[in-house]
mmCIF file of C-alpha atoms in Angstrom:
data_model
loop_
_atom_site.group_PDB
_atom_site.id
_atom_site.type_symbol
_atom_site.label_atom_id
_atom_site.label_comp_id
_atom_site.label_asym_id
_atom_site.label_seq_id
_atom_site.Cartn_x
_atom_site.Cartn_y
_atom_site.Cartn_z
ATOM 1 C CA MET A 1 0.000 0.000 0.000
ATOM 2 C CA LYS A 2 1.140 3.538 -0.767
ATOM 3 C CA VAL A 3 0.761 5.940 2.181
ATOM 4 C CA LEU A 4 1.266 9.697 2.462
ATOM 5 C CA TYR A 5 1.847 11.406 5.802
ATOM 6 C CA VAL A 6 1.001 15.124 5.777
ATOM 7 C CA THR A 7 1.761 17.754 8.443
ATOM 8 C CA THR A 8 1.992 21.529 8.359
ATOM 9 C CA ILE A 9 5.695 21.540 9.345
ATOM 10 C CA SER A 10 8.398 18.892 9.630
ATOM 11 C CA ASN A 11 8.773 19.288 13.403
ATOM 12 C CA THR A 12 5.583 17.265 13.890
ATOM 13 C CA VAL A 13 7.228 14.341 12.128
ATOM 14 C CA ASN A 14 10.449 14.754 14.105
ATOM 15 C CA ALA A 15 8.680 14.905 17.452
ATOM 16 C CA PHE A 16 5.952 12.275 17.121
ATOM 17 C CA LEU A 17 5.655 10.313 13.923
ATOM 18 C CA ILE A 18 8.935 8.492 13.208
ATOM 19 C CA PRO A 19 7.958 5.284 15.112
ATOM 20 C CA HIS A 20 4.634 5.137 13.247
ATOM 21 C CA ILE A 21 6.351 5.601 9.886
ATOM 22 C CA LYS A 22 8.872 2.869 10.745
ATOM 23 C CA LEU A 23 6.041 0.480 11.587
ATOM 24 C CA LEU A 24 4.392 0.899 8.182
ATOM 25 C CA ILE A 25 7.707 0.543 6.343
ATOM 26 C CA ASP A 26 8.557 -2.599 8.327
ATOM 27 C CA GLN A 27 5.207 -4.020 7.241
ATOM 28 C CA GLY A 28 6.215 -3.516 3.614
ATOM 29 C CA HIS A 29 4.293 -0.340 2.787
ATOM 30 C CA GLN A 30 5.646 2.695 0.950
ATOM 31 C CA VAL A 31 5.475 5.867 3.035
ATOM 32 C CA ASP A 32 5.962 9.356 1.570
ATOM 33 C CA LEU A 33 5.883 12.667 3.438
ATOM 34 C CA ALA A 34 4.589 16.163 2.671
ATOM 35 C CA PHE A 35 5.083 19.288 4.789
ATOM 36 C CA ASN A 36 6.814 22.661 5.005
ATOM 37 C CA SER A 37 10.374 23.140 6.356
ATOM 38 C CA VAL A 38 11.900 20.073 4.709
ATOM 39 C CA GLN A 39 15.365 21.351 5.599
ATOM 40 C CA GLU A 40 14.579 20.807 9.284
ATOM 41 C CA LEU A 41 13.623 17.151 8.888
ATOM 42 C CA ASN A 42 15.369 14.607 11.099
ATOM 43 C CA PRO A 43 17.958 12.797 8.901
ATOM 44 C CA GLU A 44 16.708 9.509 10.379
ATOM 45 C CA VAL A 45 13.579 9.858 8.253
ATOM 46 C CA LEU A 46 15.579 10.186 5.035
ATOM 47 C CA GLU A 47 17.488 7.035 5.945
ATOM 48 C CA LEU A 48 14.163 5.175 5.944
ATOM 49 C CA GLY A 49 13.839 5.850 2.228
ATOM 50 C CA CYS A 50 10.741 8.068 2.363
ATOM 51 C CA ALA A 51 10.092 10.404 -0.554
ATOM 52 C CA VAL A 52 9.766 13.912 0.898
ATOM 53 C CA HIS A 53 7.673 16.656 -0.748
ATOM 54 C CA ASN A 54 7.941 20.301 0.287
ATOM 55 C CA ILE A 55 4.474 21.865 0.499
ATOM 56 C CA GLU A 56 4.549 25.440 1.769
ATOM 57 C CA PHE A 57 1.751 25.250 4.330
ATOM 58 C CA GLN A 58 1.487 28.285 6.615
ATOM 59 C CA ARG A 59 0.414 28.038 10.253
ATOM 60 C CA SER A 60 -1.975 30.974 9.920
ATOM 61 C CA PRO A 61 -5.308 29.904 8.382
ATOM 62 C CA LEU A 62 -5.630 33.310 6.715
ATOM 63 C CA ASN A 63 -2.307 33.183 4.872
ATOM 64 C CA LYS A 64 -2.900 33.221 1.094
ATOM 65 C CA LYS A 65 0.028 30.840 0.527
ATOM 66 C CA ASN A 66 -2.139 28.020 1.856
ATOM 67 C CA TYR A 67 -4.168 28.106 -1.363
ATOM 68 C CA ASN A 68 -1.035 27.383 -3.383
ATOM 69 C CA ALA A 69 -0.140 24.682 -0.889
ATOM 70 C CA PHE A 70 -3.578 23.142 -1.383
ATOM 71 C CA LYS A 71 -3.138 23.049 -5.163
ATOM 72 C CA MET A 72 0.327 21.488 -4.877
ATOM 73 C CA LEU A 73 -0.952 18.875 -2.445
ATOM 74 C CA LYS A 74 -3.964 17.980 -4.613
ATOM 75 C CA LYS A 75 -1.720 17.514 -7.640
ATOM 76 C CA LEU A 76 0.709 15.382 -5.626
ATOM 77 C CA ILE A 77 -2.024 13.029 -4.366
ATOM 78 C CA GLU A 78 -3.548 12.717 -7.848
ATOM 79 C CA ASN A 79 -0.211 12.037 -9.551
ATOM 80 C CA GLU A 80 1.113 9.560 -6.988
ATOM 81 C CA ASN A 81 -2.130 7.583 -6.576
ATOM 82 C CA TYR A 82 -1.869 7.146 -2.823
ATOM 83 C CA ASP A 83 -4.115 4.569 -1.204
ATOM 84 C CA LEU A 84 -4.173 6.265 2.203
ATOM 85 C CA VAL A 85 -3.346 9.733 3.488
ATOM 86 C CA HIS A 86 -2.742 10.190 7.222
ATOM 87 C CA THR A 87 -2.826 13.872 8.079
ATOM 88 C CA HIS A 88 -1.901 15.841 11.191
ATOM 89 C CA THR A 89 -2.199 19.486 12.337
ATOM 90 C CA PRO A 90 -5.150 21.767 11.406
ATOM 91 C CA ILE A 91 -3.990 23.619 8.283
ATOM 92 C CA ALA A 92 -2.471 20.626 6.508
ATOM 93 C CA SER A 93 -5.463 18.499 7.461
ATOM 94 C CA ALA A 94 -7.951 21.014 6.090
ATOM 95 C CA CYS A 95 -6.061 21.039 2.776
ATOM 96 C CA VAL A 96 -5.888 17.231 2.654
ATOM 97 C CA ARG A 97 -9.594 16.728 3.189
ATOM 98 C CA LEU A 98 -10.578 19.364 0.657
ATOM 99 C CA ALA A 99 -8.127 17.913 -1.865
ATOM 100 C CA CYS A 100 -9.368 14.334 -1.415
ATOM 101 C CA ARG A 101 -13.112 15.068 -1.547
ATOM 102 C CA LYS A 102 -13.644 13.446 -4.943
ATOM 103 C CA MET A 103 -10.805 10.924 -4.841
ATOM 104 C CA SER A 104 -10.946 7.259 -3.889
ATOM 105 C CA VAL A 105 -8.317 7.636 -1.170
ATOM 106 C CA ILE A 106 -8.685 6.788 2.528
ATOM 107 C CA VAL A 107 -8.225 9.834 4.768
ATOM 108 C CA ILE A 108 -7.178 9.449 8.415
ATOM 109 C CA TYR A 109 -6.886 12.630 10.468
ATOM 110 C CA THR A 110 -5.209 12.780 13.871
ATOM 111 C CA ALA A 111 -6.381 15.900 15.697
ATOM 112 C CA HIS A 112 -3.672 16.925 18.140
ATOM 113 C CA GLY A 113 -6.185 18.988 20.104
ATOM 114 C CA PHE A 114 -9.057 21.070 18.769
ATOM 115 C CA HIS A 115 -8.789 24.841 19.237
ATOM 116 C CA PHE A 116 -12.393 24.852 20.465
ATOM 117 C CA TYR A 117 -13.022 23.317 23.877
ATOM 118 C CA LYS A 118 -14.745 24.084 27.149
ATOM 119 C CA GLY A 119 -13.536 27.544 28.193
ATOM 120 C CA ALA A 120 -11.924 28.389 24.836
ATOM 121 C CA PRO A 121 -12.178 31.946 23.457
ATOM 122 C CA ILE A 122 -15.347 32.609 21.436
ATOM 123 C CA LYS A 123 -13.283 33.419 18.334
ATOM 124 C CA ASN A 124 -11.868 29.877 18.379
ATOM 125 C CA TRP A 125 -15.392 28.463 18.245
ATOM 126 C CA VAL A 126 -16.385 30.878 15.477
ATOM 127 C CA ILE A 127 -13.333 30.138 13.293
ATOM 128 C CA TYR A 128 -12.398 26.513 13.919
ATOM 129 C CA TYR A 129 -15.543 24.647 14.976
ATOM 130 C CA PRO A 130 -17.585 25.159 11.762
ATOM 131 C CA LEU A 131 -14.540 24.295 9.647
ATOM 132 C CA GLU A 132 -13.761 21.069 11.507
ATOM 133 C CA ARG A 133 -17.416 20.049 11.527
ATOM 134 C CA TYR A 134 -17.758 20.623 7.784
ATOM 135 C CA LEU A 135 -14.532 18.790 6.916
ATOM 136 C CA SER A 136 -15.383 15.838 9.134
ATOM 137 C CA LYS A 137 -17.658 14.424 6.421
ATOM 138 C CA TYR A 138 -14.569 13.992 4.237
ATOM 139 C CA THR A 139 -12.749 12.048 6.955
ATOM 140 C CA ASP A 140 -12.760 8.256 7.026
ATOM 141 C CA VAL A 141 -11.204 8.082 10.500
ATOM 142 C CA LEU A 142 -10.885 10.959 12.952
ATOM 143 C CA ILE A 143 -8.407 10.136 15.726
ATOM 144 C CA THR A 144 -8.581 12.284 18.854
ATOM 145 C CA ILE A 145 -5.888 12.251 21.537
ATOM 146 C CA ASN A 146 -7.924 13.544 24.480
ATOM 147 C CA LYS A 147 -11.306 12.593 25.882
ATOM 148 C CA GLU A 148 -13.036 15.976 25.554
ATOM 149 C CA ASP A 149 -12.318 16.093 21.820
ATOM 150 C CA TYR A 150 -13.393 12.468 21.442
ATOM 151 C CA ARG A 151 -16.773 13.093 23.077
ATOM 152 C CA ARG A 152 -17.407 16.201 20.988
ATOM 153 C CA ALA A 153 -16.404 14.526 17.720
ATOM 154 C CA ARG A 154 -18.638 11.525 18.431
ATOM 155 C CA LYS A 155 -21.563 13.788 19.234
ATOM 156 C CA SER A 156 -21.288 16.539 16.621
ATOM 157 C CA PHE A 157 -19.132 15.470 13.665
ATOM 158 C CA ASP A 158 -19.841 13.381 10.570
ATOM 159 C CA SER A 159 -16.633 11.339 10.259
ATOM 160 C CA LYS A 160 -17.191 7.714 9.267
ATOM 161 C CA ARG A 161 -15.315 6.640 12.394
ATOM 162 C CA VAL A 162 -14.067 8.458 15.486
ATOM 163 C CA GLU A 163 -11.327 6.846 17.564
ATOM 164 C CA TYR A 164 -9.609 7.773 20.817
ATOM 165 C CA VAL A 165 -5.872 7.107 21.053
ATOM 166 C CA PRO A 166 -4.207 8.427 24.234
ATOM 167 C CA GLY A 167 -1.476 10.611 22.805
ATOM 168 C CA VAL A 168 0.865 10.148 19.876
ATOM 169 C CA GLY A 169 3.520 8.144 21.678
ATOM 170 C CA LEU A 170 5.742 8.961 24.639
ATOM 171 C CA ASN A 171 9.168 7.329 24.926
ATOM 172 C CA THR A 172 8.641 6.418 28.577
ATOM 173 C CA LYS A 173 11.841 4.337 28.734
ATOM 174 C CA ARG A 174 13.992 7.367 27.960
ATOM 175 C CA PHE A 175 12.571 9.291 30.907
ATOM 176 C CA ILE A 176 12.237 6.421 33.363
ATOM 177 C CA ASN A 177 15.802 5.199 32.860
ATOM 178 C CA VAL A 178 17.608 8.553 32.662
ATOM 179 C CA SER A 179 20.706 8.849 34.811
ATOM 180 C CA VAL A 180 22.365 12.146 35.746
ATOM 181 C CA ASN A 181 24.769 13.455 38.366
ATOM 182 C CA ASN A 182 22.481 15.762 40.345
ATOM 183 C CA SER A 183 25.189 17.925 41.907
ATOM 184 C CA GLU A 184 27.123 18.415 38.651
ATOM 185 C CA LYS A 185 23.999 19.236 36.662
ATOM 186 C CA ARG A 186 22.821 21.756 39.232
ATOM 187 C CA LYS A 187 26.294 23.306 39.343
ATOM 188 C CA GLU A 188 26.182 23.662 35.542
ATOM 189 C CA LEU A 189 22.922 25.615 35.928
ATOM 190 C CA SER A 190 24.133 27.667 38.929
ATOM 191 C CA ILE A 191 21.496 26.117 41.187
ATOM 192 C CA PRO A 192 22.362 25.302 44.824
ATOM 193 C CA LEU A 193 22.273 21.619 45.707
ATOM 194 C CA ASP A 194 19.703 22.197 48.458
ATOM 195 C CA ALA A 195 17.415 24.422 46.342
ATOM 196 C CA PHE A 196 13.846 23.448 45.492
ATOM 197 C CA VAL A 197 13.580 23.402 41.692
ATOM 198 C CA ALA A 198 10.452 23.860 39.575
ATOM 199 C CA LEU A 199 10.725 23.121 35.852
ATOM 200 C CA SER A 200 8.630 24.172 32.842
ATOM 201 C CA VAL A 201 9.085 23.255 29.182
ATOM 202 C CA GLY A 202 7.297 25.018 26.333
ATOM 203 C CA GLU A 203 7.381 27.790 23.763
ATOM 204 C CA LEU A 204 7.550 31.279 25.245
ATOM 205 C CA ASN A 205 4.131 32.424 24.109
ATOM 206 C CA LYS A 206 0.832 33.543 25.605
ATOM 207 C CA ASN A 207 -0.759 30.110 25.468
ATOM 208 C CA LYS A 208 2.000 28.460 27.512
ATOM 209 C CA ASN A 209 1.341 31.106 30.167
ATOM 210 C CA HIS A 210 4.737 31.039 31.915
ATOM 211 C CA GLU A 211 4.119 34.503 33.339
ATOM 212 C CA THR A 212 1.673 33.028 35.855
ATOM 213 C CA ILE A 213 4.390 30.811 37.362
ATOM 214 C CA ILE A 214 6.959 33.602 37.460
ATOM 215 C CA ARG A 215 4.495 35.761 39.374
ATOM 216 C CA ALA A 216 3.659 32.833 41.657
ATOM 217 C CA ILE A 217 7.357 32.409 42.487
ATOM 218 C CA ALA A 218 7.559 36.128 43.292
ATOM 219 C CA LYS A 219 4.511 35.853 45.529
ATOM 220 C CA LEU A 220 6.142 33.102 47.625
ATOM 221 C CA LYS A 221 9.119 35.288 48.593
ATOM 222 C CA ASN A 222 11.296 32.219 49.146
ATOM 223 C CA SER A 223 14.849 32.627 47.839
ATOM 224 C CA ASN A 224 15.419 28.859 47.935
ATOM 225 C CA ILE A 225 12.791 28.171 45.252
ATOM 226 C CA TYR A 226 14.297 28.173 41.764
ATOM 227 C CA TYR A 227 12.403 28.092 38.476
ATOM 228 C CA ILE A 228 14.015 26.891 35.242
ATOM 229 C CA LEU A 229 12.168 27.391 31.978
ATOM 230 C CA CYS A 230 13.097 25.700 28.688
ATOM 231 C CA GLY A 231 11.900 27.060 25.377
ATOM 232 C CA GLN A 232 12.097 29.860 22.854
ATOM 233 C CA GLY A 233 9.468 32.210 21.539
ATOM 234 C CA PRO A 234 8.102 35.711 20.990
ATOM 235 C CA LEU A 235 7.675 36.533 24.703
ATOM 236 C CA GLU A 236 11.319 36.014 25.642
ATOM 237 C CA SER A 237 12.144 39.721 26.005
ATOM 238 C CA TYR A 238 8.912 40.356 27.906
ATOM 239 C CA LEU A 239 9.609 37.536 30.364
ATOM 240 C CA ILE A 240 13.205 38.661 30.906
ATOM 241 C CA LYS A 241 11.973 42.150 31.784
ATOM 242 C CA LEU A 242 9.317 40.679 34.097
ATOM 243 C CA ILE A 243 11.943 38.603 35.911
ATOM 244 C CA ILE A 244 14.119 41.690 36.415
ATOM 245 C CA ASP A 245 11.191 43.851 37.529
ATOM 246 C CA LEU A 246 10.238 41.238 40.128
ATOM 247 C CA GLY A 247 13.806 40.886 41.373
ATOM 248 C CA LEU A 248 14.020 37.203 40.460
ATOM 249 C CA GLU A 249 17.208 37.194 38.373
ATOM 250 C CA LYS A 250 18.916 34.721 40.747
ATOM 251 C CA GLN A 251 15.906 32.393 41.011
ATOM 252 C CA VAL A 252 14.397 32.250 37.524
ATOM 253 C CA SER A 253 16.380 31.154 34.456
ATOM 254 C CA LEU A 254 15.319 31.039 30.823
ATOM 255 C CA LEU A 255 17.399 28.209 29.387
ATOM 256 C CA GLY A 256 16.266 28.461 25.763
ATOM 257 C CA PHE A 257 16.085 25.393 23.531
ATOM 258 C CA ARG A 258 17.397 22.272 25.288
ATOM 259 C CA THR A 259 18.080 18.704 24.229
ATOM 260 C CA ASP A 260 18.542 17.448 27.809
ATOM 261 C CA ILE A 261 14.955 17.724 29.068
ATOM 262 C CA ASP A 262 15.145 14.232 30.564
ATOM 263 C CA GLU A 263 18.149 15.233 32.689
ATOM 264 C CA LEU A 264 16.544 18.520 33.716
ATOM 265 C CA CYS A 265 13.457 16.618 34.867
ATOM 266 C CA LYS A 266 15.671 14.342 36.923
ATOM 267 C CA ILE A 267 17.334 17.188 38.842
ATOM 268 C CA SER A 268 14.057 19.049 39.422
ATOM 269 C CA ASP A 269 11.580 18.605 42.270
ATOM 270 C CA ILE A 270 8.324 19.456 40.483
ATOM 271 C CA PHE A 271 7.046 20.227 37.006
ATOM 272 C CA VAL A 272 4.700 23.167 36.391
ATOM 273 C CA PHE A 273 2.458 23.368 33.322
ATOM 274 C CA PRO A 274 0.113 26.396 33.306
ATOM 275 C CA SER A 275 -1.006 26.283 29.636
ATOM 276 C CA LYS A 276 -4.271 27.880 28.587
ATOM 277 C CA ARG A 277 -4.781 25.209 25.899
ATOM 278 C CA GLU A 278 -3.243 21.796 25.268
ATOM 279 C CA GLY A 279 -4.345 18.962 23.047
ATOM 280 C CA LEU A 280 -2.586 16.772 25.596
ATOM 281 C CA GLY A 281 0.775 18.170 26.649
ATOM 282 C CA MET A 282 3.751 15.887 26.073
ATOM 283 C CA ALA A 283 6.076 17.923 28.288
ATOM 284 C CA ALA A 284 4.030 17.163 31.395
ATOM 285 C CA LEU A 285 3.804 13.478 30.477
ATOM 286 C CA GLU A 286 7.590 13.343 30.115
ATOM 287 C CA ALA A 287 7.947 14.839 33.579
ATOM 288 C CA MET A 288 5.520 12.265 34.966
ATOM 289 C CA ALA A 289 7.619 9.477 33.453
ATOM 290 C CA THR A 290 10.677 10.667 35.376
ATOM 291 C CA GLY A 291 8.659 10.562 38.599
ATOM 292 C CA LEU A 292 7.931 14.254 39.100
ATOM 293 C CA PRO A 293 4.704 15.546 40.630
ATOM 294 C CA ILE A 294 3.004 18.023 38.301
ATOM 295 C CA ILE A 295 1.157 21.285 38.909
ATOM 296 C CA THR A 296 -0.989 22.056 35.885
ATOM 297 C CA SER A 297 -3.876 23.995 34.457
ATOM 298 C CA ASN A 298 -7.279 22.358 34.806
ATOM 299 C CA ILE A 299 -8.163 22.528 31.102
ATOM 300 C CA HIS A 300 -8.713 20.508 27.908
ATOM 301 C CA GLY A 301 -6.423 17.508 27.356
ATOM 302 C CA ILE A 302 -4.380 18.115 30.514
ATOM 303 C CA VAL A 303 -7.215 16.931 32.756
ATOM 304 C CA ASP A 304 -7.043 13.478 31.137
ATOM 305 C CA TYR A 305 -3.963 12.696 33.223
ATOM 306 C CA SER A 306 -3.563 15.531 35.751
ATOM 307 C CA VAL A 307 -5.669 14.627 38.792
ATOM 308 C CA ASN A 308 -5.809 17.087 41.669
ATOM 309 C CA GLY A 309 -4.338 15.565 44.826
ATOM 310 C CA GLU A 310 -3.051 12.436 43.052
ATOM 311 C CA THR A 311 -0.628 13.424 40.290
ATOM 312 C CA GLY A 312 0.004 16.846 41.839
ATOM 313 C CA PHE A 313 -2.353 19.817 41.816
ATOM 314 C CA THR A 314 -4.538 21.507 39.214
ATOM 315 C CA CYS A 315 -5.315 25.234 39.047
ATOM 316 C CA ASN A 316 -7.175 27.733 36.926
ATOM 317 C CA PRO A 317 -4.626 28.891 34.316
ATOM 318 C CA THR A 318 -4.572 32.507 35.528
ATOM 319 C CA ASP A 319 -4.886 31.864 39.282
ATOM 320 C CA ILE A 320 -1.464 32.973 40.509
ATOM 321 C CA LYS A 321 -2.419 32.437 44.140
ATOM 322 C CA SER A 322 -3.434 28.810 43.565
ATOM 323 C CA PHE A 323 -0.216 27.993 41.702
ATOM 324 C CA ALA A 324 1.806 29.605 44.501
ATOM 325 C CA LYS A 325 -0.087 27.617 47.112
ATOM 326 C CA ALA A 326 0.485 24.345 45.220
ATOM 327 C CA ILE A 327 4.210 25.025 44.809
ATOM 328 C CA LYS A 328 4.519 25.833 48.515
ATOM 329 C CA LYS A 329 2.638 22.665 49.496
ATOM 330 C CA LEU A 330 4.942 20.410 47.511
ATOM 331 C CA GLN A 331 8.046 22.330 48.536
ATOM 332 C CA GLU A 332 7.214 21.654 52.178
ATOM 333 C CA ASP A 333 6.180 17.998 51.852
ATOM 334 C CA LYS A 334 8.818 15.666 50.400
ATOM 335 C CA LEU A 335 6.825 12.532 51.263
ATOM 336 C CA LEU A 336 3.876 13.833 49.260
ATOM 337 C CA ARG A 337 6.165 14.654 46.323
ATOM 338 C CA ASN A 338 7.562 11.135 46.332
ATOM 339 C CA LYS A 339 4.110 9.552 46.567
ATOM 340 C CA MET A 340 2.765 11.604 43.670
ATOM 341 C CA GLY A 341 5.894 10.900 41.632
ATOM 342 C CA ARG A 342 5.394 7.151 42.032
ATOM 343 C CA ASN A 343 1.734 7.503 41.040
ATOM 344 C CA ASN A 344 2.776 9.368 37.918
ATOM 345 C CA GLN A 345 5.309 6.800 36.748
ATOM 346 C CA GLU A 346 2.633 4.127 36.949
ATOM 347 C CA SER A 347 -0.223 6.084 35.356
ATOM 348 C CA VAL A 348 1.785 7.496 32.433
ATOM 349 C CA ASN A 349 2.258 4.116 30.740
ATOM 350 C CA ILE A 350 -1.025 4.413 28.869
ATOM 351 C CA TYR A 351 0.596 7.238 26.860
ATOM 352 C CA SER A 352 3.644 5.172 25.833
ATOM 353 C CA VAL A 353 4.798 4.988 22.222
ATOM 354 C CA GLU A 354 4.203 1.235 22.300
ATOM 355 C CA ASN A 355 0.549 1.730 23.223
ATOM 356 C CA ALA A 356 0.074 4.468 20.602
ATOM 357 C CA ILE A 357 1.566 2.255 17.888
ATOM 358 C CA ASP A 358 -0.664 -0.658 18.897
ATOM 359 C CA LYS A 359 -3.780 1.534 18.803
ATOM 360 C CA ASN A 360 -2.900 3.029 15.415
ATOM 361 C CA SER A 361 -2.083 -0.437 14.048
ATOM 362 C CA GLU A 362 -5.548 -1.622 14.990
ATOM 363 C CA ILE A 363 -7.029 1.303 13.066
ATOM 364 C CA TYR A 364 -4.802 0.728 10.027
ATOM 365 C CA GLN A 365 -5.746 -2.955 9.867
ATOM 366 C CA ASN A 366 -9.203 -2.003 8.627
ATOM 367 C CA TYR A 367 -7.738 -0.302 5.577
ATOM 368 C CA ILE A 368 -4.231 -1.531 4.852
ATOM 369 C CA THR A 369 -3.814 -4.690 2.778
#
């Protein structure tokens, strides 16, 4: 069978899809890829022998270049006679389903988290909900990765099938088995050995909401609580100024892009995840796999695994006081931290890459010959 994987940008492939592509190739199927930013593709994918097509999708739905991307994609699918197209991310997936409307090709769409959800801004419902509902009738299988999206798709959409797969595949072994010298790693980061360390991972943007945690740290007025934040993004300068204004230069560090997240989890005491929207939130799941308690927002996909009082604590995304209280509680109670960390390592297995591959394989079996 000839399969095409489509995403808006190559980073989605790099982060989540390589094990799934390997599975199909090992089963004897041809797998091609289409996305923007081909130059950023993990070389491992090229070694698999996949044909790679550069389609200049834009992340903004209003960008006129997406029309050209749609035409290129439609021509590609027609010319290559694919049997199945598995699409990810909203823009690419909208183009795929419009392009395949009158073709005899199977379309599988994995939604990595709808932009409309309980508590979402009204504009998200106005823009994205009608579009997803309309396109659902051109979708053979709609795969959702959180329970809220699954319930809504089953109730309101017209896809031939709706499936729930918990996540896209977490490499739990990498995070469970990580080994690091705690004192050396903390010294590298200029963090005292006896400090209490909170960690966040995510793009520096409004949705990731790191400002709430920085203000919560300031509210605690405890010089032994350190906050390390990994990620890049448009709010970097704003957050640096905020840190200076609050007098937290010695306690809060923006570490930028990191490839050692597993080690940073291991030398931290808690993980904080205050996002305003998440389809699921792989960063928090990675932290759970290392045995960290998590303090998270109480929204969307996060609530599938973040259980107040069991995995850590959940808070309203903008409730600085609640986040501060939760950090203080865990900082003062090591036994509770350890108990929650053990709970997390056990409960996170459902999100493993092995489980995700098994679930997707079951779905493919209905179509792949």
